[in-house]
PDB file of N, CA and C in Angstrom:
ATOM      1  N   MET G   8       0.832  -1.166   0.000  1.00  0.00           N
ATOM      2  CA  MET G   8       0.000   0.000   0.000  1.00  0.00           C
ATOM      3  C   MET G   8       0.886   1.242   0.000  1.00  0.00           C
ATOM      4  N   LYS G   9       0.584   2.196  -0.878  1.00  0.00           N
ATOM      5  CA  LYS G   9       1.348   3.435  -0.938  1.00  0.00           C
ATOM      6  C   LYS G   9       0.864   4.375   0.159  1.00  0.00           C
ATOM      7  N   ILE G  10       1.820   4.950   0.893  1.00  0.00           N
ATOM      8  CA  ILE G  10       1.483   5.879   1.961  1.00  0.00           C
ATOM      9  C   ILE G  10       2.409   7.087   1.932  1.00  0.00           C
ATOM     10  N   THR G  11       1.946   8.162   2.576  1.00  0.00           N
ATOM     11  CA  THR G  11       2.777   9.315   2.878  1.00  0.00           C
ATOM     12  C   THR G  11       2.782   9.455   4.386  1.00  0.00           C
ATOM     13  N   ALA G  12       3.961   9.389   4.990  1.00  0.00           N
ATOM     14  CA  ALA G  12       4.103   9.520   6.439  1.00  0.00           C
ATOM     15  C   ALA G  12       4.646  10.906   6.757  1.00  0.00           C
ATOM     16  N   PHE G  13       3.930  11.615   7.622  1.00  0.00           N
ATOM     17  CA  PHE G  13       4.335  12.943   8.074  1.00  0.00           C
ATOM     18  C   PHE G  13       4.938  12.784   9.469  1.00  0.00           C
ATOM     19  N   LEU G  14       6.201  13.141   9.616  1.00  0.00           N
ATOM     20  CA  LEU G  14       6.925  12.922  10.863  1.00  0.00           C
ATOM     21  C   LEU G  14       6.863  14.145  11.770  1.00  0.00           C
ATOM     22  N   LYS G  15       6.927  13.910  13.072  1.00  0.00           N
ATOM     23  CA  LYS G  15       6.932  14.996  14.056  1.00  0.00           C
ATOM     24  C   LYS G  15       8.246  15.762  14.023  1.00  0.00           C
ATOM     25  N   THR G  16       9.330  15.055  13.763  1.00  0.00           N
ATOM     26  CA  THR G  16      10.663  15.648  13.704  1.00  0.00           C
ATOM     27  C   THR G  16      11.413  15.028  12.528  1.00  0.00           C
ATOM     28  N   PRO G  17      12.423  15.717  12.002  1.00  0.00           N
ATOM     29  CA  PRO G  17      13.182  15.158  10.876  1.00  0.00           C
ATOM     30  C   PRO G  17      13.856  13.841  11.244  1.00  0.00           C
ATOM     31  N   LEU G  18      14.083  13.025  10.226  1.00  0.00           N
ATOM     32  CA  LEU G  18      14.840  11.791  10.426  1.00  0.00           C
ATOM     33  C   LEU G  18      16.233  12.143  10.921  1.00  0.00           C
ATOM     34  N   PHE G  19      16.738  11.370  11.853  1.00  0.00           N
ATOM     35  CA  PHE G  19      18.107  11.565  12.316  1.00  0.00           C
ATOM     36  C   PHE G  19      19.040  10.787  11.402  1.00  0.00           C
ATOM     37  N   THR G  20      20.055  11.445  10.926  1.00  0.00           N
ATOM     38  CA  THR G  20      21.077  10.798  10.115  1.00  0.00           C
ATOM     39  C   THR G  20      22.386  11.541  10.331  1.00  0.00           C
ATOM     40  N   LEU G  21      23.465  10.858  10.135  1.00  0.00           N
ATOM     41  CA  LEU G  21      24.763  11.502  10.269  1.00  0.00           C
ATOM     42  C   LEU G  21      25.047  12.326   9.026  1.00  0.00           C
ATOM     43  N   ASP G  22      25.658  13.468   9.220  1.00  0.00           N
ATOM     44  CA  ASP G  22      26.004  14.354   8.113  1.00  0.00           C
ATOM     45  C   ASP G  22      27.306  13.849   7.484  1.00  0.00           C
ATOM     46  N   THR G  23      27.159  12.825   6.656  1.00  0.00           N
ATOM     47  CA  THR G  23      28.309  12.221   5.989  1.00  0.00           C
ATOM     48  C   THR G  23      28.133  12.367   4.485  1.00  0.00           C
ATOM     49  N   GLU G  24      29.082  11.847   3.721  1.00  0.00           N
ATOM     50  CA  GLU G  24      28.972  11.918   2.263  1.00  0.00           C
ATOM     51  C   GLU G  24      27.798  11.112   1.739  1.00  0.00           C
ATOM     52  N   LYS G  25      27.458  10.021   2.414  1.00  0.00           N
ATOM     53  CA  LYS G  25      26.363   9.158   1.963  1.00  0.00           C
ATOM     54  C   LYS G  25      25.412   8.843   3.120  1.00  0.00           C
ATOM     55  N   PRO G  26      24.599   9.824   3.544  1.00  0.00           N
ATOM     56  CA  PRO G  26      23.641   9.535   4.618  1.00  0.00           C
ATOM     57  C   PRO G  26      22.557   8.577   4.118  1.00  0.00           C
ATOM     58  N   HIS G  27      21.959   7.817   5.026  1.00  0.00           N
ATOM     59  CA  HIS G  27      20.913   6.868   4.618  1.00  0.00           C
ATOM     60  C   HIS G  27      19.615   7.580   4.243  1.00  0.00           C
ATOM     61  N   ALA G  28      19.474   8.834   4.652  1.00  0.00           N
ATOM     62  CA  ALA G  28      18.308   9.653   4.302  1.00  0.00           C
ATOM     63  C   ALA G  28      18.781  11.099   4.217  1.00  0.00           C
ATOM     64  N   PRO G  29      18.118  11.922   3.398  1.00  0.00           N
ATOM     65  CA  PRO G  29      18.545  13.314   3.295  1.00  0.00           C
ATOM     66  C   PRO G  29      18.284  14.083   4.589  1.00  0.00           C
ATOM     67  N   LEU G  30      19.145  15.039   4.880  1.00  0.00           N
ATOM     68  CA  LEU G  30      18.979  15.875   6.066  1.00  0.00           C
ATOM     69  C   LEU G  30      17.692  16.686   5.959  1.00  0.00           C
ATOM     70  N   GLY G  31      16.942  16.763   7.042  1.00  0.00           N
ATOM     71  CA  GLY G  31      15.720  17.565   7.075  1.00  0.00           C
ATOM     72  C   GLY G  31      14.479  16.868   6.568  1.00  0.00           C
ATOM     73  N   ALA G  32      14.546  15.571   6.308  1.00  0.00           N
ATOM     74  CA  ALA G  32      13.382  14.850   5.769  1.00  0.00           C
ATOM     75  C   ALA G  32      12.313  14.669   6.844  1.00  0.00           C
ATOM     76  N   VAL G  33      11.113  15.214   6.593  1.00  0.00           N
ATOM     77  CA  VAL G  33       9.990  15.058   7.523  1.00  0.00           C
ATOM     78  C   VAL G  33       8.762  14.449   6.854  1.00  0.00           C
ATOM     79  N   VAL G  34       8.804  14.295   5.535  1.00  0.00           N
ATOM     80  CA  VAL G  34       7.710  13.650   4.801  1.00  0.00           C
ATOM     81  C   VAL G  34       8.320  12.512   3.990  1.00  0.00           C
ATOM     82  N   LEU G  35       7.768  11.307   4.182  1.00  0.00           N
ATOM     83  CA  LEU G  35       8.262  10.117   3.495  1.00  0.00           C
ATOM     84  C   LEU G  35       7.144   9.542   2.648  1.00  0.00           C
ATOM     85  N   VAL G  36       7.439   9.254   1.382  1.00  0.00           N
ATOM     86  CA  VAL G  36       6.446   8.655   0.489  1.00  0.00           C
ATOM     87  C   VAL G  36       6.994   7.325   0.008  1.00  0.00           C
ATOM     88  N   GLY G  37       6.168   6.293   0.114  1.00  0.00           N
ATOM     89  CA  GLY G  37       6.619   4.982  -0.333  1.00  0.00           C
ATOM     90  C   GLY G  37       5.599   3.901  -0.065  1.00  0.00           C
ATOM     91  N   GLN G  38       6.073   2.673  -0.062  1.00  0.00           N
ATOM     92  CA  GLN G  38       5.219   1.503   0.134  1.00  0.00           C
ATOM     93  C   GLN G  38       5.353   0.989   1.565  1.00  0.00           C
ATOM     94  N   GLN G  39       4.210   0.843   2.237  1.00  0.00           N
ATOM     95  CA  GLN G  39       4.224   0.230   3.564  1.00  0.00           C
ATOM     96  C   GLN G  39       4.454  -1.260   3.387  1.00  0.00           C
ATOM     97  N   ILE G  40       5.488  -1.776   4.035  1.00  0.00           N
ATOM     98  CA  ILE G  40       5.821  -3.187   3.935  1.00  0.00           C
ATOM     99  C   ILE G  40       5.196  -3.963   5.087  1.00  0.00           C
ATOM    100  N   GLU G  41       5.257  -3.368   6.276  1.00  0.00           N
ATOM    101  CA  GLU G  41       4.747  -4.057   7.459  1.00  0.00           C
ATOM    102  C   GLU G  41       4.322  -3.036   8.501  1.00  0.00           C
ATOM    103  N   ARG G  42       3.296  -3.380   9.263  1.00  0.00           N
ATOM    104  CA  ARG G  42       2.837  -2.547  10.379  1.00  0.00           C
ATOM    105  C   ARG G  42       2.900  -3.402  11.628  1.00  0.00           C
ATOM    106  N   GLY G  43       3.742  -3.011  12.564  1.00  0.00           N
ATOM    107  CA  GLY G  43       3.871  -3.748  13.813  1.00  0.00           C
ATOM    108  C   GLY G  43       3.358  -2.923  14.972  1.00  0.00           C
ATOM    109  N   ASP G  44       3.463  -3.465  16.180  1.00  0.00           N
ATOM    110  CA  ASP G  44       2.994  -2.756  17.366  1.00  0.00           C
ATOM    111  C   ASP G  44       3.756  -1.456  17.611  1.00  0.00           C
ATOM    112  N   GLY G  45       5.032  -1.427  17.246  1.00  0.00           N
ATOM    113  CA  GLY G  45       5.852  -0.269  17.553  1.00  0.00           C
ATOM    114  C   GLY G  45       6.088   0.699  16.419  1.00  0.00           C
ATOM    115  N   GLY G  46       5.682   0.351  15.191  1.00  0.00           N
ATOM    116  CA  GLY G  46       5.930   1.242  14.072  1.00  0.00           C
ATOM    117  C   GLY G  46       5.630   0.590  12.743  1.00  0.00           C
ATOM    118  N   ILE G  47       6.078   1.244  11.680  1.00  0.00           N
ATOM    119  CA  ILE G  47       5.864   0.720  10.336  1.00  0.00           C
ATOM    120  C   ILE G  47       7.207   0.563   9.626  1.00  0.00           C
ATOM    121  N   THR G  48       7.285  -0.440   8.792  1.00  0.00           N
ATOM    122  CA  THR G  48       8.426  -0.603   7.902  1.00  0.00           C
ATOM    123  C   THR G  48       7.978  -0.082   6.549  1.00  0.00           C
ATOM    124  N   LEU G  49       8.754   0.825   6.001  1.00  0.00           N
ATOM    125  CA  LEU G  49       8.371   1.570   4.811  1.00  0.00           C
ATOM    126  C   LEU G  49       9.508   1.560   3.809  1.00  0.00           C
ATOM    127  N   ARG G  50       9.198   1.241   2.555  1.00  0.00           N
ATOM    128  CA  ARG G  50      10.165   1.363   1.460  1.00  0.00           C
ATOM    129  C   ARG G  50       9.992   2.770   0.919  1.00  0.00           C
ATOM    130  N   VAL G  51      10.887   3.675   1.302  1.00  0.00           N
ATOM    131  CA  VAL G  51      10.767   5.097   0.963  1.00  0.00           C
ATOM    132  C   VAL G  51      11.315   5.348  -0.435  1.00  0.00           C
ATOM    133  N   ASP G  52      10.471   5.967  -1.279  1.00  0.00           N
ATOM    134  CA  ASP G  52      10.874   6.332  -2.637  1.00  0.00           C
ATOM    135  C   ASP G  52      11.169   7.822  -2.763  1.00  0.00           C
ATOM    136  N   SER G  53      10.482   8.648  -1.939  1.00  0.00           N
ATOM    137  CA  SER G  53      10.621  10.105  -2.024  1.00  0.00           C
ATOM    138  C   SER G  53      10.682  10.714  -0.631  1.00  0.00           C
ATOM    139  N   PHE G  54      11.491  11.757  -0.513  1.00  0.00           N
ATOM    140  CA  PHE G  54      11.651  12.494   0.740  1.00  0.00           C
ATOM    141  C   PHE G  54      11.311  13.963   0.485  1.00  0.00           C
ATOM    142  N   TYR G  55      10.720  14.625   1.487  1.00  0.00           N
ATOM    143  CA  TYR G  55      10.390  16.045   1.387  1.00  0.00           C
ATOM    144  C   TYR G  55      10.734  16.731   2.700  1.00  0.00           C
ATOM    145  N   ASP G  56      11.011  18.046   2.615  1.00  0.00           N
ATOM    146  CA  ASP G  56      11.285  18.806   3.831  1.00  0.00           C
ATOM    147  C   ASP G  56       9.973  19.368   4.385  1.00  0.00           C
ATOM    148  N   ALA G  57      10.054  20.177   5.437  1.00  0.00           N
ATOM    149  CA  ALA G  57       8.871  20.698   6.120  1.00  0.00           C
ATOM    150  C   ALA G  57       8.061  21.675   5.268  1.00  0.00           C
ATOM    151  N   LYS G  58       8.637  22.171   4.180  1.00  0.00           N
ATOM    152  CA  LYS G  58       7.910  23.074   3.282  1.00  0.00           C
ATOM    153  C   LYS G  58       7.420  22.359   2.034  1.00  0.00           C
ATOM    154  N   GLY G  59       7.557  21.035   2.007  1.00  0.00           N
ATOM    155  CA  GLY G  59       7.085  20.253   0.871  1.00  0.00           C
ATOM    156  C   GLY G  59       8.032  20.199  -0.307  1.00  0.00           C
ATOM    157  N   ARG G  60       9.245  20.689  -0.114  1.00  0.00           N
ATOM    158  CA  ARG G  60      10.232  20.656  -1.198  1.00  0.00           C
ATOM    159  C   ARG G  60      10.874  19.276  -1.266  1.00  0.00           C
ATOM    160  N   PRO G  61      11.016  18.736  -2.484  1.00  0.00           N
ATOM    161  CA  PRO G  61      11.642  17.414  -2.617  1.00  0.00           C
ATOM    162  C   PRO G  61      13.111  17.450  -2.216  1.00  0.00           C
ATOM    163  N   LEU G  62      13.553  16.371  -1.602  1.00  0.00           N
ATOM    164  CA  LEU G  62      14.950  16.211  -1.211  1.00  0.00           C
ATOM    165  C   LEU G  62      15.540  15.044  -1.988  1.00  0.00           C
ATOM    166  N   LYS G  63      16.811  15.159  -2.327  1.00  0.00           N
ATOM    167  CA  LYS G  63      17.473  14.073  -3.050  1.00  0.00           C
ATOM    168  C   LYS G  63      17.873  12.984  -2.065  1.00  0.00           C
ATOM    169  N   GLY G  64      17.472  11.770  -2.392  1.00  0.00           N
ATOM    170  CA  GLY G  64      17.826  10.630  -1.558  1.00  0.00           C
ATOM    171  C   GLY G  64      17.522   9.346  -2.297  1.00  0.00           C
ATOM    172  N   ALA G  65      18.374   8.366  -2.116  1.00  0.00           N
ATOM    173  CA  ALA G  65      18.168   7.065  -2.750  1.00  0.00           C
ATOM    174  C   ALA G  65      17.053   6.316  -2.026  1.00  0.00           C
ATOM    175  N   PRO G  66      16.297   5.499  -2.749  1.00  0.00           N
ATOM    176  CA  PRO G  66      15.277   4.672  -2.089  1.00  0.00           C
ATOM    177  C   PRO G  66      15.907   3.834  -0.975  1.00  0.00           C
ATOM    178  N   VAL G  67      15.173   3.703   0.121  1.00  0.00           N
ATOM    179  CA  VAL G  67      15.689   2.983   1.286  1.00  0.00           C
ATOM    180  C   VAL G  67      14.518   2.388   2.067  1.00  0.00           C
ATOM    181  N   THR G  68      14.758   1.270   2.727  1.00  0.00           N
ATOM    182  CA  THR G  68      13.751   0.673   3.598  1.00  0.00           C
ATOM    183  C   THR G  68      14.059   1.081   5.033  1.00  0.00           C
ATOM    184  N   LEU G  69      13.065   1.682   5.697  1.00  0.00           N
ATOM    185  CA  LEU G  69      13.239   2.174   7.059  1.00  0.00           C
ATOM    186  C   LEU G  69      12.155   1.640   7.978  1.00  0.00           C
ATOM    187  N   PHE G  70      12.501   1.412   9.236  1.00  0.00           N
ATOM    188  CA  PHE G  70      11.513   1.183  10.283  1.00  0.00           C
ATOM    189  C   PHE G  70      11.306   2.530  10.959  1.00  0.00           C
ATOM    190  N   VAL G  71      10.064   2.998  10.997  1.00  0.00           N
ATOM    191  CA  VAL G  71       9.749   4.289  11.608  1.00  0.00           C
ATOM    192  C   VAL G  71       8.864   4.028  12.828  1.00  0.00           C
ATOM    193  N   PRO G  72       9.340   4.362  14.035  1.00  0.00           N
ATOM    194  CA  PRO G  72       8.540   4.149  15.238  1.00  0.00           C
ATOM    195  C   PRO G  72       7.266   5.002  15.222  1.00  0.00           C
ATOM    196  N   LEU G  73       6.190   4.464  15.769  1.00  0.00           N
ATOM    197  CA  LEU G  73       4.926   5.205  15.811  1.00  0.00           C
ATOM    198  C   LEU G  73       5.072   6.525  16.559  1.00  0.00           C
ATOM    199  N   ALA G  74       5.939   6.580  17.561  1.00  0.00           N
ATOM    200  CA  ALA G  74       6.143   7.810  18.324  1.00  0.00           C
ATOM    201  C   ALA G  74       6.710   8.933  17.464  1.00  0.00           C
ATOM    202  N   LYS G  75       7.326   8.608  16.348  1.00  0.00           N
ATOM    203  CA  LYS G  75       7.920   9.613  15.456  1.00  0.00           C
ATOM    204  C   LYS G  75       6.922  10.125  14.423  1.00  0.00           C
ATOM    205  N   ILE G  76       5.835   9.393  14.223  1.00  0.00           N
ATOM    206  CA  ILE G  76       4.875   9.718  13.166  1.00  0.00           C
ATOM    207  C   ILE G  76       3.756  10.604  13.698  1.00  0.00           C
ATOM    208  N   ASP G  77       3.493  11.709  12.991  1.00  0.00           N
ATOM    209  CA  ASP G  77       2.359  12.569  13.331  1.00  0.00           C
ATOM    210  C   ASP G  77       1.082  12.005  12.715  1.00  0.00           C
ATOM    211  N   ASN G  78       1.116  11.740  11.404  1.00  0.00           N
ATOM    212  CA  ASN G  78      -0.034  11.135  10.730  1.00  0.00           C
ATOM    213  C   ASN G  78       0.415  10.482   9.436  1.00  0.00           C
ATOM    214  N   VAL G  79      -0.467   9.620   8.905  1.00  0.00           N
ATOM    215  CA  VAL G  79      -0.165   8.868   7.686  1.00  0.00           C
ATOM    216  C   VAL G  79      -1.334   8.996   6.723  1.00  0.00           C
ATOM    217  N   LEU G  80      -1.027   9.306   5.475  1.00  0.00           N
ATOM    218  CA  LEU G  80      -2.023   9.361   4.408  1.00  0.00           C
ATOM    219  C   LEU G  80      -1.929   8.069   3.612  1.00  0.00           C
ATOM    220  N   HIS G  81      -3.035   7.333   3.529  1.00  0.00           N
ATOM    221  CA  HIS G  81      -3.100   6.110   2.724  1.00  0.00           C
ATOM    222  C   HIS G  81      -3.641   6.497   1.355  1.00  0.00           C
ATOM    223  N   HIS G  82      -2.860   6.255   0.307  1.00  0.00           N
ATOM    224  CA  HIS G  82      -3.270   6.616  -1.047  1.00  0.00           C
ATOM    225  C   HIS G  82      -4.245   5.585  -1.592  1.00  0.00           C
ATOM    226  N   GLU G  83      -5.250   6.052  -2.288  1.00  0.00           N
ATOM    227  CA  GLU G  83      -6.218   5.156  -2.927  1.00  0.00           C
ATOM    228  C   GLU G  83      -5.554   4.486  -4.115  1.00  0.00           C
ATOM    229  N   VAL G  84      -5.869   3.234  -4.328  1.00  0.00           N
ATOM    230  CA  VAL G  84      -5.271   2.473  -5.431  1.00  0.00           C
ATOM    231  C   VAL G  84      -6.152   2.578  -6.650  1.00  0.00           C
TER     232      VAL G  84
END
């Protein structure tokens, strides 16, 4: 299922040459792989900052804790 996850705070990543996610990412768009008691596993295809601007980042699979998520939009198929 395709979803957009809106985070309460940006993803934490180290400021290195190849971070696992772009700095300042607070909106994640991708496919929900699994929903567990503590969070969701998401195959992220697109990242956006707090103003909705796209950020450059390679697709990645992330576990996002529910405590980090403000809300999730489920896209209609």
